[in-house]
CSV table of N, CA and C in Angstrom, one decimal:
chain,number,residue,atom,x,y,z
G,1,MET,N,73.3,89.0,109.6
G,1,MET,CA,74.0,87.8,109.3
G,1,MET,C,75.4,88.1,108.7
G,2,ARG,N,75.5,89.0,107.8
G,2,ARG,CA,76.8,89.3,107.3
G,2,ARG,C,77.8,89.9,108.3
G,3,GLN,N,77.3,90.7,109.2
G,3,GLN,CA,78.1,91.3,110.3
G,3,GLN,C,78.6,90.2,111.2
G,4,GLU,N,77.8,89.2,111.5
G,4,GLU,CA,78.2,88.0,112.3
G,4,GLU,C,79.3,87.3,111.6
G,5,PHE,N,79.1,87.1,110.3
G,5,PHE,CA,80.1,86.4,109.5
G,5,PHE,C,81.5,87.1,109.6
G,6,LEU,N,81.4,88.4,109.4
G,6,LEU,CA,82.7,89.2,109.4
G,6,LEU,C,83.3,89.2,110.8
G,7,SER,N,82.5,89.2,111.9
G,7,SER,CA,83.0,89.0,113.2
G,7,SER,C,83.7,87.7,113.4
G,8,GLN,N,83.1,86.6,112.9
G,8,GLN,CA,83.7,85.3,113.0
G,8,GLN,C,85.0,85.2,112.2
G,9,LEU,N,85.0,85.9,111.1
G,9,LEU,CA,86.2,85.9,110.2
G,9,LEU,C,87.3,86.6,110.9
G,10,GLY,N,87.0,87.7,111.6
G,10,GLY,CA,88.0,88.4,112.4
G,10,GLY,C,88.6,87.4,113.5
G,11,ASP,N,87.7,86.6,114.1
G,11,ASP,CA,88.1,85.7,115.1
G,11,ASP,C,89.1,84.6,114.5
G,12,LEU,N,88.8,84.3,113.3
G,12,LEU,CA,89.6,83.3,112.6
G,12,LEU,C,91.1,83.8,112.5
G,13,GLY,N,91.2,85.1,112.1
G,13,GLY,CA,92.6,85.6,112.0
G,13,GLY,C,93.2,85.8,113.3
G,14,LYS,N,92.5,86.1,114.4
G,14,LYS,CA,93.1,86.3,115.7
G,14,LYS,C,93.6,84.9,116.3
G,15,ALA,N,92.9,83.9,115.9
G,15,ALA,CA,93.3,82.6,116.4
G,15,ALA,C,94.5,82.1,115.7
G,16,GLY,N,95.1,82.8,114.7
G,16,GLY,CA,96.3,82.4,114.0
G,16,GLY,C,96.0,81.5,112.9
G,17,GLN,N,94.7,81.3,112.6
G,17,GLN,CA,94.4,80.4,111.5
G,17,GLN,C,94.5,81.1,110.2
G,18,SER,N,94.7,80.4,109.1
G,18,SER,CA,94.9,81.0,107.8
G,18,SER,C,93.6,81.2,107.1
G,19,VAL,N,93.5,82.4,106.4
G,19,VAL,CA,92.3,82.7,105.6
G,19,VAL,C,92.4,81.8,104.3
G,20,HIS,N,93.6,81.2,104.0
G,20,HIS,CA,93.8,80.3,102.9
G,20,HIS,C,92.6,79.2,102.9
G,21,GLU,N,92.3,78.7,104.0
G,21,GLU,CA,91.3,77.7,104.1
G,21,GLU,C,89.9,78.3,103.8
G,22,LEU,N,89.7,79.5,104.1
G,22,LEU,CA,88.4,80.1,103.8
G,22,LEU,C,88.1,80.1,102.3
G,23,SER,N,89.0,80.6,101.5
G,23,SER,CA,88.7,80.6,100.0
G,23,SER,C,88.5,79.2,99.5
G,24,ILE,N,89.3,78.3,99.9
G,24,ILE,CA,89.2,76.9,99.5
G,24,ILE,C,87.9,76.3,99.9
G,25,THR,N,87.5,76.5,101.1
G,25,THR,CA,86.3,76.0,101.7
G,25,THR,C,85.1,76.6,101.0
G,26,GLN,N,85.1,77.9,100.7
G,26,GLN,CA,84.0,78.6,100.0
G,26,GLN,C,83.8,78.0,98.6
G,27,SER,N,84.9,77.7,97.9
G,27,SER,CA,84.8,77.1,96.6
G,27,SER,C,84.2,75.7,96.7
G,28,ILE,N,84.5,75.0,97.7
G,28,ILE,CA,83.9,73.6,97.9
G,28,ILE,C,82.4,73.8,98.2
G,29,VAL,N,82.0,74.7,99.1
G,29,VAL,CA,80.6,74.9,99.4
G,29,VAL,C,79.8,75.4,98.2
G,30,ASP,N,80.4,76.3,97.4
G,30,ASP,CA,79.7,76.7,96.2
G,30,ASP,C,79.5,75.6,95.2
G,31,ALA,N,80.5,74.7,95.0
G,31,ALA,CA,80.3,73.6,94.1
G,31,ALA,C,79.2,72.6,94.7
G,32,VAL,N,79.3,72.3,96.0
G,32,VAL,CA,78.4,71.4,96.6
G,32,VAL,C,76.9,71.9,96.5
G,33,CYS,N,76.7,73.2,96.8
G,33,CYS,CA,75.4,73.7,96.8
G,33,CYS,C,74.8,73.7,95.3
G,34,GLU,N,75.7,74.0,94.4
G,34,GLU,CA,75.2,74.0,93.0
G,34,GLU,C,74.8,72.6,92.6
G,35,ARG,N,75.6,71.6,93.0
G,35,ARG,CA,75.2,70.2,92.6
G,35,ARG,C,74.0,69.7,93.4
G,36,ALA,N,73.8,70.2,94.6
G,36,ALA,CA,72.7,69.8,95.4
G,36,ALA,C,71.3,70.2,94.8
G,37,ALA,N,71.3,71.2,94.0
G,37,ALA,CA,70.1,71.7,93.3
G,37,ALA,C,68.9,71.9,94.3
G,38,GLY,N,69.2,72.5,95.4
G,38,GLY,CA,68.1,72.8,96.3
G,38,GLY,C,67.9,71.8,97.4
G,39,ARG,N,68.4,70.6,97.2
G,39,ARG,CA,68.2,69.5,98.2
G,39,ARG,C,69.2,69.7,99.4
G,40,PRO,N,68.7,69.4,100.6
G,40,PRO,CA,69.6,69.6,101.7
G,40,PRO,C,70.8,68.7,101.7
G,41,VAL,N,72.0,69.2,102.0
G,41,VAL,CA,73.2,68.4,102.0
G,41,VAL,C,73.5,68.0,103.4
G,42,ARG,N,73.7,66.7,103.6
G,42,ARG,CA,74.0,66.1,104.9
G,42,ARG,C,75.4,65.9,105.2
G,43,THR,N,76.2,65.4,104.2
G,43,THR,CA,77.6,65.1,104.4
G,43,THR,C,78.4,65.5,103.2
G,44,VAL,N,79.6,66.1,103.4
G,44,VAL,CA,80.5,66.4,102.3
G,44,VAL,C,81.8,65.7,102.6
G,45,SER,N,82.3,64.9,101.7
G,45,SER,CA,83.6,64.2,101.9
G,45,SER,C,84.7,64.8,101.0
G,46,VAL,N,85.8,65.2,101.5
G,46,VAL,CA,86.9,65.8,100.7
G,46,VAL,C,88.2,65.1,101.0
G,47,ARG,N,89.0,65.1,100.0
G,47,ARG,CA,90.4,64.6,100.1
G,47,ARG,C,91.3,65.8,100.0
G,48,VAL,N,92.1,66.0,101.1
G,48,VAL,CA,93.0,67.1,101.2
G,48,VAL,C,94.4,66.5,101.6
G,49,GLY,N,95.3,66.5,100.6
G,49,GLY,CA,96.6,65.9,100.8
G,49,GLY,C,97.4,66.7,101.9
G,50,MET,N,98.3,65.9,102.6
G,50,MET,CA,99.1,66.5,103.6
G,50,MET,C,100.0,67.6,103.2
G,51,LEU,N,100.3,67.7,101.9
G,51,LEU,CA,101.2,68.7,101.4
G,51,LEU,C,100.5,69.9,100.9
G,52,THR,N,99.2,70.0,101.0
G,52,THR,CA,98.5,71.2,100.6
G,52,THR,C,98.6,72.4,101.5
G,53,ALA,N,99.1,72.2,102.7
G,53,ALA,CA,99.2,73.3,103.7
G,53,ALA,C,97.8,73.7,104.2
G,54,VAL,N,96.8,72.8,104.1
G,54,VAL,CA,95.5,73.1,104.6
G,54,VAL,C,95.4,72.5,106.0
G,55,VAL,N,94.9,73.3,106.9
G,55,VAL,CA,94.8,72.8,108.3
G,55,VAL,C,93.3,72.3,108.5
G,56,PRO,N,93.2,71.0,108.7
G,56,PRO,CA,91.8,70.5,108.8
G,56,PRO,C,90.9,71.2,109.8
G,57,ASP,N,91.4,71.6,111.0
G,57,ASP,CA,90.5,72.2,112.0
G,57,ASP,C,90.1,73.6,111.4
G,58,SER,N,91.0,74.3,110.7
G,58,SER,CA,90.6,75.6,110.1
G,58,SER,C,89.6,75.4,109.0
G,59,MET,N,89.7,74.3,108.3
G,59,MET,CA,88.8,74.0,107.2
G,59,MET,C,87.4,73.7,107.7
G,60,ARG,N,87.4,73.0,108.8
G,60,ARG,CA,86.1,72.7,109.5
G,60,ARG,C,85.4,74.0,110.0
G,61,PHE,N,86.2,74.8,110.6
G,61,PHE,CA,85.7,76.1,111.1
G,61,PHE,C,85.1,76.9,109.9
G,62,CYS,N,85.9,77.0,108.8
G,62,CYS,CA,85.4,77.8,107.7
G,62,CYS,C,84.2,77.1,107.0
G,63,PHE,N,84.1,75.8,107.0
G,63,PHE,CA,83.0,75.1,106.5
G,63,PHE,C,81.7,75.5,107.2
G,64,ASP,N,81.8,75.5,108.5
G,64,ASP,CA,80.6,76.0,109.3
G,64,ASP,C,80.2,77.4,109.0
G,65,LEU,N,81.2,78.3,108.8
G,65,LEU,CA,80.9,79.7,108.4
G,65,LEU,C,80.3,79.8,107.0
G,66,THR,N,80.9,79.1,106.1
G,66,THR,CA,80.4,79.3,104.7
G,66,THR,C,79.2,78.5,104.3
G,67,THR,N,78.8,77.6,105.1
G,67,THR,CA,77.5,76.8,104.8
G,67,THR,C,76.3,77.5,105.4
G,68,ALA,N,76.5,78.5,106.3
G,68,ALA,CA,75.4,79.2,107.0
G,68,ALA,C,74.5,79.8,106.0
G,69,GLY,N,73.2,79.5,106.1
G,69,GLY,CA,72.2,80.0,105.2
G,69,GLY,C,72.1,79.3,103.8
G,70,THR,N,72.9,78.2,103.7
G,70,THR,CA,72.8,77.5,102.4
G,70,THR,C,72.2,76.1,102.6
G,71,VAL,N,72.0,75.4,101.5
G,71,VAL,CA,71.4,74.0,101.6
G,71,VAL,C,72.4,73.1,102.4
G,72,ALA,N,73.6,73.5,102.6
G,72,ALA,CA,74.6,72.7,103.2
G,72,ALA,C,74.8,73.0,104.7
G,73,GLU,N,74.0,74.0,105.2
G,73,GLU,CA,74.1,74.3,106.6
G,73,GLU,C,73.8,73.1,107.5
G,74,GLY,N,74.7,72.9,108.5
G,74,GLY,CA,74.5,71.7,109.4
G,74,GLY,C,75.1,70.5,108.8
G,75,ALA,N,75.6,70.5,107.6
G,75,ALA,CA,76.2,69.3,107.0
G,75,ALA,C,77.5,68.9,107.7
G,76,ALA,N,77.9,67.6,107.8
G,76,ALA,CA,79.1,67.2,108.3
G,76,ALA,C,80.2,67.2,107.2
G,77,LEU,N,81.4,67.6,107.6
G,77,LEU,CA,82.5,67.7,106.7
G,77,LEU,C,83.5,66.6,107.1
G,78,GLU,N,83.7,65.6,106.2
G,78,GLU,CA,84.6,64.5,106.4
G,78,GLU,C,85.9,64.8,105.6
G,79,ILE,N,87.0,64.8,106.2
G,79,ILE,CA,88.3,65.1,105.6
G,79,ILE,C,89.2,63.9,105.6
G,80,GLU,N,89.6,63.4,104.4
G,80,GLU,CA,90.6,62.4,104.2
G,80,GLU,C,91.9,63.1,103.9
G,81,GLN,N,93.0,62.7,104.6
G,81,GLN,CA,94.3,63.3,104.4
G,81,GLN,C,95.3,62.3,104.0
G,82,PRO,N,95.5,62.0,102.7
G,82,PRO,CA,96.5,61.1,102.3
G,82,PRO,C,97.9,61.7,102.5
G,83,PRO,N,98.9,60.9,102.9
G,83,PRO,CA,100.2,61.4,103.2
G,83,PRO,C,100.9,61.9,101.9
G,84,GLY,N,101.9,62.6,102.0
G,84,GLY,CA,102.8,63.0,100.9
G,84,GLY,C,103.7,61.8,100.6
G,85,THR,N,103.8,61.5,99.3
G,85,THR,CA,104.8,60.5,98.9
G,85,THR,C,105.6,61.1,97.7
G,86,ALA,N,106.7,60.5,97.5
G,86,ALA,CA,107.6,61.0,96.4
G,86,ALA,C,108.4,59.8,95.9
G,87,ARG,N,109.0,60.0,94.7
G,87,ARG,CA,109.9,59.1,94.1
G,87,ARG,C,111.2,59.8,93.8
G,88,CYS,N,112.3,59.2,94.2
G,88,CYS,CA,113.6,59.8,93.9
G,88,CYS,C,114.0,59.5,92.5
G,89,ARG,N,114.4,60.5,91.8
G,89,ARG,CA,114.9,60.3,90.4
G,89,ARG,C,116.3,59.7,90.4
G,90,ALA,N,117.1,59.9,91.5
G,90,ALA,CA,118.5,59.5,91.6
G,90,ALA,C,118.6,58.0,91.9
G,91,CYS,N,117.8,57.5,92.9
G,91,CYS,CA,117.9,56.1,93.4
G,91,CYS,C,116.6,55.3,93.1
G,92,SER,N,115.6,55.9,92.5
G,92,SER,CA,114.3,55.3,92.1
G,92,SER,C,113.5,54.8,93.3
G,93,LYS,N,113.8,55.3,94.5
G,93,LYS,CA,113.1,54.8,95.7
G,93,LYS,C,111.8,55.7,95.9
G,94,ASP,N,110.7,55.0,96.3
G,94,ASP,CA,109.5,55.6,96.7
G,94,ASP,C,109.6,55.8,98.2
G,95,PHE,N,109.2,57.0,98.7
G,95,PHE,CA,109.2,57.3,100.1
G,95,PHE,C,108.1,58.3,100.6
G,96,THR,N,107.9,58.3,101.8
G,96,THR,CA,106.8,59.1,102.4
G,96,THR,C,107.5,60.4,102.9
G,97,LEU,N,106.8,61.5,102.6
G,97,LEU,CA,107.2,62.9,103.0
G,97,LEU,C,106.5,63.3,104.3
G,98,ALA,N,107.2,63.6,105.3
G,98,ALA,CA,106.6,64.0,106.6
G,98,ALA,C,106.3,65.5,106.5
G,99,ASP,N,106.9,66.2,105.6
G,99,ASP,CA,106.6,67.7,105.5
G,99,ASP,C,107.0,68.1,104.1
G,100,LEU,N,107.2,69.4,103.9
G,100,LEU,CA,107.5,69.9,102.6
G,100,LEU,C,109.0,69.9,102.3
G,101,VAL,N,109.8,69.3,103.1
G,101,VAL,CA,111.2,69.1,102.8
G,101,VAL,C,111.4,68.0,101.8
G,102,LEU,N,111.7,68.3,100.6
G,102,LEU,CA,111.7,67.3,99.5
G,102,LEU,C,113.1,66.7,99.3
G,103,LEU,N,113.4,65.9,100.3
G,103,LEU,CA,114.7,65.2,100.3
G,103,LEU,C,114.5,63.7,100.4
G,104,CYS,N,115.1,62.9,99.5
G,104,CYS,CA,115.1,61.5,99.6
G,104,CYS,C,116.0,61.0,100.8
G,105,PRO,N,115.7,59.9,101.4
G,105,PRO,CA,116.6,59.4,102.4
G,105,PRO,C,118.1,59.2,101.9
G,106,CYS,N,118.2,59.1,100.6
G,106,CYS,CA,119.6,58.9,100.0
G,106,CYS,C,120.3,60.3,100.0
G,107,GLY,N,119.6,61.4,100.2
G,107,GLY,CA,120.2,62.7,100.2
G,107,GLY,C,119.9,63.5,99.0
G,108,SER,N,119.3,62.9,98.0
G,108,SER,CA,119.0,63.7,96.7
G,108,SER,C,117.8,64.5,96.9
G,109,ALA,N,117.8,65.7,96.3
G,109,ALA,CA,116.7,66.6,96.2
G,109,ALA,C,116.0,66.5,94.9
G,110,ASP,N,116.4,65.6,94.0
G,110,ASP,CA,115.8,65.4,92.7
G,110,ASP,C,114.7,64.4,92.9
G,111,VAL,N,113.5,64.9,93.4
G,111,VAL,CA,112.4,64.0,93.7
G,111,VAL,C,111.1,64.5,92.9
G,112,GLU,N,110.2,63.6,92.7
G,112,GLU,CA,108.9,63.9,92.1
G,112,GLU,C,107.9,63.5,93.1
G,113,ILE,N,107.0,64.5,93.4
G,113,ILE,CA,105.9,64.3,94.4
G,113,ILE,C,104.9,63.4,93.6
G,114,THR,N,104.5,62.3,94.3
G,114,THR,CA,103.5,61.4,93.7
G,114,THR,C,102.1,61.4,94.3
G,115,SER,N,102.0,61.9,95.5
G,115,SER,CA,100.7,62.1,96.2
G,115,SER,C,100.9,63.1,97.4
G,116,GLY,N,99.8,63.6,97.8
G,116,GLY,CA,99.8,64.5,99.0
G,116,GLY,C,99.4,65.9,98.6
G,117,GLN,N,99.2,66.2,97.3
G,117,GLN,CA,98.8,67.5,96.9
G,117,GLN,C,97.3,67.5,96.4
G,118,GLU,N,96.6,66.4,96.7
G,118,GLU,CA,95.2,66.4,96.3
G,118,GLU,C,94.3,67.4,97.0
G,119,LEU,N,93.4,67.9,96.3
G,119,LEU,CA,92.3,68.7,96.9
G,119,LEU,C,91.1,68.5,96.1
G,120,GLN,N,90.3,67.5,96.6
G,120,GLN,CA,89.1,67.0,95.8
G,120,GLN,C,87.9,66.9,96.6
G,121,ILE,N,86.7,67.1,96.0
G,121,ILE,CA,85.5,66.8,96.6
G,121,ILE,C,85.2,65.3,96.2
G,122,ILE,N,85.1,64.4,97.2
G,122,ILE,CA,85.0,63.0,96.9
G,122,ILE,C,83.5,62.6,96.7
G,123,SER,N,82.7,63.1,97.7
G,123,SER,CA,81.3,62.7,97.6
G,123,SER,C,80.5,63.7,98.5
G,124,MET,N,79.2,63.6,98.3
G,124,MET,CA,78.3,64.4,99.2
G,124,MET,C,77.0,63.6,99.3
G,125,ARG,N,76.4,63.6,100.5
G,125,ARG,CA,75.1,63.0,100.7
G,125,ARG,C,74.0,64.0,100.9
G,126,VAL,N,73.0,63.9,100.1
G,126,VAL,CA,71.9,64.8,100.1
G,126,VAL,C,70.6,64.2,100.5
G,127,GLY,N,69.6,65.0,100.8
G,127,GLY,CA,68.3,64.4,101.1
G,127,GLY,C,67.9,64.5,102.6
């Protein structure tokens, strides 16, 4: 089983996907399995903001790898991705961030991120 996992992990790197998602997903699976207390996990819902640099497809792939042999094996992973938003300190405007370029439409870089950096387990369904 471990050799198969390492082989798949190698495939993850070859595909150009980040191992960043692997450690995040492993932490999620560890927390879910602990809370499940031996009950089978059917669904895990997470909130992963657009500004976290987490690739949802990579996270799903890692979820399938890290749940193997656990009470969460076969569980569905639901990913909610709130957009990045910020507030400009110069003009007080709230705006959506399309990427990590933190510039207000007014041209100011003096902005405060207000959402999009979330990384939370929202719920899980067991039984």
